[in-house]
Short mmCIF file of C-alpha atoms in Angstrom, two decimals:
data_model
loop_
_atom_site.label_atom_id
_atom_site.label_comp_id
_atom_site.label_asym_id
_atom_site.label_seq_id
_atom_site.Cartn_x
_atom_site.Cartn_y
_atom_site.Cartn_z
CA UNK U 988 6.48 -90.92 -16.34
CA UNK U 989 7.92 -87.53 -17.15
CA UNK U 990 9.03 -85.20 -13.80
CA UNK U 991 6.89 -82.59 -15.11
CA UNK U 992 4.23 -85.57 -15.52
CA UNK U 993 4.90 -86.21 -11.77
CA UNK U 994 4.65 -82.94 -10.61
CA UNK U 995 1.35 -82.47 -12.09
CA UNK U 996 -0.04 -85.04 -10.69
CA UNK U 997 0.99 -84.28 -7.43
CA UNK U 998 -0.58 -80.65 -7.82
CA UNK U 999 -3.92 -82.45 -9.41
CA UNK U 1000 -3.60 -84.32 -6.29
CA UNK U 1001 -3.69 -82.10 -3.86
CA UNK U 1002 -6.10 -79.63 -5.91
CA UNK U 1003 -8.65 -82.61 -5.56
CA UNK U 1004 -7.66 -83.67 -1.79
CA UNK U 1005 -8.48 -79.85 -0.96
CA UNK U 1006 -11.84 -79.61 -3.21
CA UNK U 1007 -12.89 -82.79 -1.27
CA UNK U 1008 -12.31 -81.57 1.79
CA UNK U 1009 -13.98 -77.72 1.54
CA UNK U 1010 -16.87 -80.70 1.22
CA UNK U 1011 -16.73 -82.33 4.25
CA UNK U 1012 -19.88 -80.65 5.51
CA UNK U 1013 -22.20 -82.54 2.28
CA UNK U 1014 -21.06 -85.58 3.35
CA UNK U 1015 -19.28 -88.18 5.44
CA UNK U 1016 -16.36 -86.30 6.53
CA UNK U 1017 -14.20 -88.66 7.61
CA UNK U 1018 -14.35 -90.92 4.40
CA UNK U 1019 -13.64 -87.78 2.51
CA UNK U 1020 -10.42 -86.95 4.47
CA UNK U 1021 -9.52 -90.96 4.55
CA UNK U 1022 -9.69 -90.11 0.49
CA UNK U 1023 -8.21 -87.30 0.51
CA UNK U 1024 -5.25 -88.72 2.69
CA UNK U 1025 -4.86 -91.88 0.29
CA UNK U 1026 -5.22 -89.63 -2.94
CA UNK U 1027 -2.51 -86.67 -1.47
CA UNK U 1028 0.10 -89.64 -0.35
CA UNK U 1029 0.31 -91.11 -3.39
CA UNK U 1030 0.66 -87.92 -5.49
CA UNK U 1031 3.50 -86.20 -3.16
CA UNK U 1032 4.90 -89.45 -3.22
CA UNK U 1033 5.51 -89.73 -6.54
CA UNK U 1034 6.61 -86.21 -6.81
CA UNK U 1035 9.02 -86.20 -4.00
CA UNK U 1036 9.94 -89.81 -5.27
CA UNK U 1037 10.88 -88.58 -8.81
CA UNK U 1038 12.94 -85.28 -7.67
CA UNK U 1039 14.80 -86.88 -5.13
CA UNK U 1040 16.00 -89.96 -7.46
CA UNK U 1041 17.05 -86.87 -9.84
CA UNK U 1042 19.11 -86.06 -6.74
CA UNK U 1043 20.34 -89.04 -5.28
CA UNK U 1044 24.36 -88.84 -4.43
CA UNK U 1045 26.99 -91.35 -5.94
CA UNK U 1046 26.41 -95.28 -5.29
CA UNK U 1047 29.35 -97.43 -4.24
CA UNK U 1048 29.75 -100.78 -6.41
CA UNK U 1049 31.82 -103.32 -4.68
CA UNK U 1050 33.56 -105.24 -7.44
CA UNK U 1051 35.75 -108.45 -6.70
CA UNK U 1052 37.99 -109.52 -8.84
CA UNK U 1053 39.00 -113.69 -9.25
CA UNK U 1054 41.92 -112.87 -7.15
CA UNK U 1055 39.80 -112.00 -3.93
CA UNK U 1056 40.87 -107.95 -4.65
CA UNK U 1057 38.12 -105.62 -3.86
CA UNK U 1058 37.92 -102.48 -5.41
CA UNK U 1059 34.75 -99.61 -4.89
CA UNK U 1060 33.74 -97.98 -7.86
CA UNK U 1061 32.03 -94.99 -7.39
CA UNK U 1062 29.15 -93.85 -9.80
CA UNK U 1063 27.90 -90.64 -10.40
CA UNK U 1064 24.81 -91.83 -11.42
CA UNK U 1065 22.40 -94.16 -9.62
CA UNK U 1066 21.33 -95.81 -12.68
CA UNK U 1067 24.92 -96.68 -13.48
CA UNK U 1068 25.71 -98.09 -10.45
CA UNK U 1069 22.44 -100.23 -11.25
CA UNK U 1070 23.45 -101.29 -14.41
CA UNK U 1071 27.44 -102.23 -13.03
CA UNK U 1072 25.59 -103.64 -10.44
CA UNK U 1073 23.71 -105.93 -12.13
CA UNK U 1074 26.38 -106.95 -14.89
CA UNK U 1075 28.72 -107.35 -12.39
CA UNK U 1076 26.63 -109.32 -9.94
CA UNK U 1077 27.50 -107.21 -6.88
CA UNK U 1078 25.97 -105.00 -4.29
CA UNK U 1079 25.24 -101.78 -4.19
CA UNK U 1080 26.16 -99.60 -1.22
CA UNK U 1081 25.00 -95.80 -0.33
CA UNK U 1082 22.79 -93.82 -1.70
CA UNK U 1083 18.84 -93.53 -0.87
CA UNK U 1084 17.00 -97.18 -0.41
CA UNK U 1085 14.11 -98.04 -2.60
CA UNK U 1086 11.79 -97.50 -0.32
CA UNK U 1087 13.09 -93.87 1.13
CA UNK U 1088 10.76 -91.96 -1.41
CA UNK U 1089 7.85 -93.27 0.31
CA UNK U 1090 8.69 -92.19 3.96
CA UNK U 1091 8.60 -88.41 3.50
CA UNK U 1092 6.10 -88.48 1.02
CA UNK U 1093 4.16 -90.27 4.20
CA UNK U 1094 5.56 -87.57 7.13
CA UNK U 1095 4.73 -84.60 4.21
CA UNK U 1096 0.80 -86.16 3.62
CA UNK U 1097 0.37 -86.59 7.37
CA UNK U 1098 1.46 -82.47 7.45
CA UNK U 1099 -1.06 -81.36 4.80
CA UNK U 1100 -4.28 -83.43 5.80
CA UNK U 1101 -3.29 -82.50 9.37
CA UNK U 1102 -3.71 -78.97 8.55
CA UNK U 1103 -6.36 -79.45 5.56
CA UNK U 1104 -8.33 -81.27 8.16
CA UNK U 1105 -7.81 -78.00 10.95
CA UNK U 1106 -9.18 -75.62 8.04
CA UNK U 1107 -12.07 -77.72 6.64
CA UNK U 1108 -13.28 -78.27 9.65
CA UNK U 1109 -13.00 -74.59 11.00
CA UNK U 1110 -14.87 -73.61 8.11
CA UNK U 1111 -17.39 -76.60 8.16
CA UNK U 1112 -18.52 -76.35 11.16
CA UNK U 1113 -19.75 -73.55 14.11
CA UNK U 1114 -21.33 -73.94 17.53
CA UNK U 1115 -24.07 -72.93 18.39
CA UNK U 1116 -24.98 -72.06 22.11
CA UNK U 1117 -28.68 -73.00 23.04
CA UNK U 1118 -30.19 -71.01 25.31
CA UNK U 1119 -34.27 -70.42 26.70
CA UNK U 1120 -36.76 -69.28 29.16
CA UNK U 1121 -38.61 -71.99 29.17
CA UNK U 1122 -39.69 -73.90 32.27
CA UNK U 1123 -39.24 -77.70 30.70
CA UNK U 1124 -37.04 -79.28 28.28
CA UNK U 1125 -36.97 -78.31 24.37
CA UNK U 1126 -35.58 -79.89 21.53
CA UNK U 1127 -33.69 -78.43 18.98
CA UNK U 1128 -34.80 -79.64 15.60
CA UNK U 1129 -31.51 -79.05 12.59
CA UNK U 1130 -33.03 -79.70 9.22
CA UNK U 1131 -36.33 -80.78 9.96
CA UNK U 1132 -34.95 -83.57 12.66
CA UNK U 1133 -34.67 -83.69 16.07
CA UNK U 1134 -30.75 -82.52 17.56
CA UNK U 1135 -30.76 -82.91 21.12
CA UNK U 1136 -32.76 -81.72 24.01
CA UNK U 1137 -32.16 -79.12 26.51
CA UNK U 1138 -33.15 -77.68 29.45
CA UNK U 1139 -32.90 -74.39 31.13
CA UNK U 1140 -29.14 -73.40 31.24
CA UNK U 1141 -29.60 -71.41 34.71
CA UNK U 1142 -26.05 -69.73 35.71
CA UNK U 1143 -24.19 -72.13 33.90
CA UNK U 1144 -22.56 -71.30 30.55
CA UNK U 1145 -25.35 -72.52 27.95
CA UNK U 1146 -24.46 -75.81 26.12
CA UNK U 1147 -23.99 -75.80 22.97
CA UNK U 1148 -23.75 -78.33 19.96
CA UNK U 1149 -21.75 -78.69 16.68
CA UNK U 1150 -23.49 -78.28 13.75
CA UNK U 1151 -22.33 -77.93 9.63
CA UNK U 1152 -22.14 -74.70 8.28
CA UNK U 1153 -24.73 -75.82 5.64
CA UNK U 1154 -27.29 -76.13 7.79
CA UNK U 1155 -30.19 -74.44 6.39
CA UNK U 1156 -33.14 -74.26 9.18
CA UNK U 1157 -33.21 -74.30 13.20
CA UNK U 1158 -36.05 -75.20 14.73
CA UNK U 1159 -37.77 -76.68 18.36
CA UNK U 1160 -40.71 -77.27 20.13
CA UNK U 1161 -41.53 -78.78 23.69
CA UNK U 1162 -38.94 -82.45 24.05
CA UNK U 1163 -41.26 -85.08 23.20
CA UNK U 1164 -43.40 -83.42 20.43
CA UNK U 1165 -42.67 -85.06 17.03
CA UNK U 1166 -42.65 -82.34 14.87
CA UNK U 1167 -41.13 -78.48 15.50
CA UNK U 1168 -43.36 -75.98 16.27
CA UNK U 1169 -41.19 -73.45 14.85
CA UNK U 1170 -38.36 -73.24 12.05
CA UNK U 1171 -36.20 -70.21 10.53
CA UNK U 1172 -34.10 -69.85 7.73
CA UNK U 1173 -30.04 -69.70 8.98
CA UNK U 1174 -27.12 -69.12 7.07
CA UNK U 1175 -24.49 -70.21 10.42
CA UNK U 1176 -21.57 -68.48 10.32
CA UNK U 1177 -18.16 -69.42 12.08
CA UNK U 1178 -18.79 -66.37 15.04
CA UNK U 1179 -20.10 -67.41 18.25
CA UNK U 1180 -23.85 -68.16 17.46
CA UNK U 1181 -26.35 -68.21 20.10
CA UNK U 1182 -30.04 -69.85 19.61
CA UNK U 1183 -32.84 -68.58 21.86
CA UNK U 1184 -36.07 -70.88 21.07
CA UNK U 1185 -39.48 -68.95 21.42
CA UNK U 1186 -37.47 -65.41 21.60
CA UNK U 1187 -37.93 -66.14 25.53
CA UNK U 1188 -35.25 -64.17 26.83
CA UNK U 1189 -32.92 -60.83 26.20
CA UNK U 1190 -29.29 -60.58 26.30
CA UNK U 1191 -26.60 -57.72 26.52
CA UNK U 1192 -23.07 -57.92 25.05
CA UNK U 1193 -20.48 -56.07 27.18
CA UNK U 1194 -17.08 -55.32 25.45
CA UNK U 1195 -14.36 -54.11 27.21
CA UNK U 1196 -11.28 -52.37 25.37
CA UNK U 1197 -8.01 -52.17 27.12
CA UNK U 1198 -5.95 -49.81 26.75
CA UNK U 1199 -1.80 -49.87 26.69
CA UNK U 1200 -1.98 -47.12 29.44
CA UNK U 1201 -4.04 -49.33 31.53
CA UNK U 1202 -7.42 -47.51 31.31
CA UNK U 1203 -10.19 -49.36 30.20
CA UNK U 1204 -13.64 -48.09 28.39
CA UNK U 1205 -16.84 -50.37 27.94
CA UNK U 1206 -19.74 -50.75 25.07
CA UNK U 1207 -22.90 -52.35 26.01
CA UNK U 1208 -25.48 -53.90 23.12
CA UNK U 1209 -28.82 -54.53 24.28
CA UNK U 1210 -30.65 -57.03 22.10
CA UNK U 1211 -34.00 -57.17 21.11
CA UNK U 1212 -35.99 -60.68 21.53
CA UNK U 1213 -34.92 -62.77 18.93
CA UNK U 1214 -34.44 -66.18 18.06
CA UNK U 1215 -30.81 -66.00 16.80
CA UNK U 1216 -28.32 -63.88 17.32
CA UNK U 1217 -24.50 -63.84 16.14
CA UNK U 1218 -22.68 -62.30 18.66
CA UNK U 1219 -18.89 -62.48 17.66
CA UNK U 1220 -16.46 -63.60 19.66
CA UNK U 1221 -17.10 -63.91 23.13
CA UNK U 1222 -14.63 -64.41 25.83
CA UNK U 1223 -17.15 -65.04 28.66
CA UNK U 1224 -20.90 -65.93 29.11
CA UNK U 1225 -22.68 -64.67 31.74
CA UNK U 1226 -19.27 -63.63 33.83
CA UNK U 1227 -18.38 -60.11 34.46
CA UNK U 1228 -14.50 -59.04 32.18
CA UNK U 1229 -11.77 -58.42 34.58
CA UNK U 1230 -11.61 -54.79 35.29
CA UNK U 1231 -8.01 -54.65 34.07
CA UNK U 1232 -5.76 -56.96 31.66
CA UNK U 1233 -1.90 -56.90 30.84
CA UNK U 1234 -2.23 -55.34 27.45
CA UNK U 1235 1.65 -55.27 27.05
CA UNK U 1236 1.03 -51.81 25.60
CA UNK U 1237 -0.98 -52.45 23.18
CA UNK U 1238 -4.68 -52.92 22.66
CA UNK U 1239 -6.60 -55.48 23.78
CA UNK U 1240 -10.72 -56.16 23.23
CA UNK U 1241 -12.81 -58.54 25.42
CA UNK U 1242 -16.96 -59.44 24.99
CA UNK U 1243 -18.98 -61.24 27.29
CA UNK U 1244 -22.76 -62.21 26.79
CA UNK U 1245 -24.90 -61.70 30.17
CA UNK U 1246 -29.14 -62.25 30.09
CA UNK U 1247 -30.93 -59.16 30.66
CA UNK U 1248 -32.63 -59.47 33.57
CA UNK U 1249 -35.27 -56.56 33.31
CA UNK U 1250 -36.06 -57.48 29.80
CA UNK U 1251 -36.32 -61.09 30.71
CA UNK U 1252 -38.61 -60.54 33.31
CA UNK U 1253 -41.00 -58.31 30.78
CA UNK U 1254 -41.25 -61.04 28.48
CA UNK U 1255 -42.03 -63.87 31.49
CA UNK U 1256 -44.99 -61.33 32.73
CA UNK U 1257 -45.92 -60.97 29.00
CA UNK U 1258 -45.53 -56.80 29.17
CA UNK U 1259 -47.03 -55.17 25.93
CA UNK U 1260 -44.55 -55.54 22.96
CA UNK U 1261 -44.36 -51.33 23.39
CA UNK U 1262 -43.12 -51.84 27.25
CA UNK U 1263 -40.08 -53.64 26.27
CA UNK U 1264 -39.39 -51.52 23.44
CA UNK U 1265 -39.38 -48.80 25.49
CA UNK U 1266 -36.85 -50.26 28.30
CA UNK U 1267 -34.37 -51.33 25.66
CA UNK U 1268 -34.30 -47.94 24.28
CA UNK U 1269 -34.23 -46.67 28.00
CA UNK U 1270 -31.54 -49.05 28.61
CA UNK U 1271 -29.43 -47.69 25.43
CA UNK U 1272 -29.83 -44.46 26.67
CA UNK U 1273 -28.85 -44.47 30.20
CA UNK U 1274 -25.05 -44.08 31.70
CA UNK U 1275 -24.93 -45.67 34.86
CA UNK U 1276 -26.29 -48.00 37.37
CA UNK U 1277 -28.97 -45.86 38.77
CA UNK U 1278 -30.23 -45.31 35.33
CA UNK U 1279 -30.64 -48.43 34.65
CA UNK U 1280 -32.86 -49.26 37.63
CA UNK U 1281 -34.85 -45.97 36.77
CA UNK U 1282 -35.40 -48.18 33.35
CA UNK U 1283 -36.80 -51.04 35.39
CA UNK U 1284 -39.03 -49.50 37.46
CA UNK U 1285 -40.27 -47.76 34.65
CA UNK U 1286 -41.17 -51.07 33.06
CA UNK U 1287 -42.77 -52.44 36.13
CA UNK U 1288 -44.98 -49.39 35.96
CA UNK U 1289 -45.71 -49.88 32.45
CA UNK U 1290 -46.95 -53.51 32.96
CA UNK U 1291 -48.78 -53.05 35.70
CA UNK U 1292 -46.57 -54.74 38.03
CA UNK U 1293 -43.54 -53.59 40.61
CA UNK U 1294 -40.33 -55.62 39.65
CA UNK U 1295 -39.86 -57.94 42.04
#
């Protein structure tokens, strides 16, 4: 075989251990990377194996003579010193061993499905956080079968599970039931993903931007009830930001995720679609703490009911 031969192989090679692995989320994923691995070694192998033989430095031939005189002949070509070798009957010393091709064709393989395997499965693969108002258990249903159960999440961070980008419906119902009560249509994306089953509860995304002169200014998203939402990145759930961070003098953004407690509470006392409406647009509108307690009273009022 040809170096040019070799080399395109190699590049077929690795062309092929990369398409296989952008499919890691269709299939088994770790008999695709095994693949992958197998099919990448052999084709940097070669190629490494057939440039550095091109390369290889002068081979010593040890010739001795009927008189017991040794003399070293040095070849500038490996293959010569093969061939003297061989008519000769006598070692060979120096240059690269037979099997030296092989060892950083192994350490280069190891490299590239370390990393191919970092990238396919960054963009195979998201988590989604589970989250829900709901007073028992529900399972999460991931392409019309049952994931894993969960109950309420409390104060804790909500647990979340790892699921294929391909994914193509999320669904639950009460843990036990054998069927979902309720699907939707995803397309899961690699930002920080957050499932509510049953719309049952409201959140509010605080980001914080810090400044290099140590000032600091917030943003605050109130969500609407939903059963999905794709937050970003988010640095903290449910935890307040540090009021100040060593920016180094540059610019620095943090987002956390916290429940909105007025909101939640609407939805538990099942307020009139309008109510809630009505304090999220309050919420949005006010500028400090007081204003947002106006907003909750305001919805108490609304449904009928003080705010405990």
């Amino acid at each position: 075989m040809t170096d040019v031969a070799a080399i395109v192989a190699g590049v077929v090679a690795l062309l092929a251990a990369a398409g296989a692995a952008r499919l890691v989320a269709m299939t088994s994923w770790p008999i695709v990377v095994a693949t992958g691995a197998v099919v990448g070694w052999l084709g940097l192998s070669l190629v490494l194996g057939r440039l550095l033989r091109r390369w290889d430095g002068p081979r010593g031939v040890e010739l001795v003579s009927r008189s017991s005189t040794r003399l070293v002949l040095q070849c500038s070509n490996a293959r010569w010193a093969k061939e003297a070798a061989l008519l000769n009957d006598t070692p060979v010393r120096g240059g690269l061993p037979s099997w030296w091709p092989w060892a950083p064709g192994l350490v280069s393989v190891g490299a590239v499905t370390f990393v191919t395997a970092i990238v396919a499965w960054d963009s195979a693969f998201t988590r989604v956080y589970i989250d829900h108002g709901f007073g028992a258990p529900v399972t999460v249903w991931v392409d019309g079968e049952p994931r894993e159960s969960f109950a309420t999440a409390g104060d804790q961070p909500p647990p979340s599970i790892l699921l294929a980008t391909s994914s193509s419906k999320l669904g639950w119902a009460p843990a036990g039931e054998s069927a979902p009560r309720r699907e939707l249509s995803v397309q899961l994306t690699r930002r920080a993903v957050l499932f509510n089953p049953g719309a049952t509860r409201c959140y509010l995304k605080q980001t914080v931007t810090y400044h290099g002169n140590g000032s600091a200014s917030e943003a605050l998203d109130f969500r609407a009830p939903a059963e999905l939402h794709d937050f970003g990145p988010i640095d903290s759930w449910w935890q307040d930001l540090p009021e100040t961070l060593d920016t180094d003098g540059s610019t620095k953004q943090r987002s956390a995720v916290f429940r909105n407690a007025a909101c939640d509470d609407a939805l538990a006392k099942a307020c009139p679609p309008a109510a809630v409406t009505e304090l999220l647009a309050c919420q949005r509108r006010a500028h400090s703490a007081l204003e947002l307690r106006d907003c909750a009273e305001a919805l108490g009022r609304a449904c009928g009911k003080a705010k405990p």
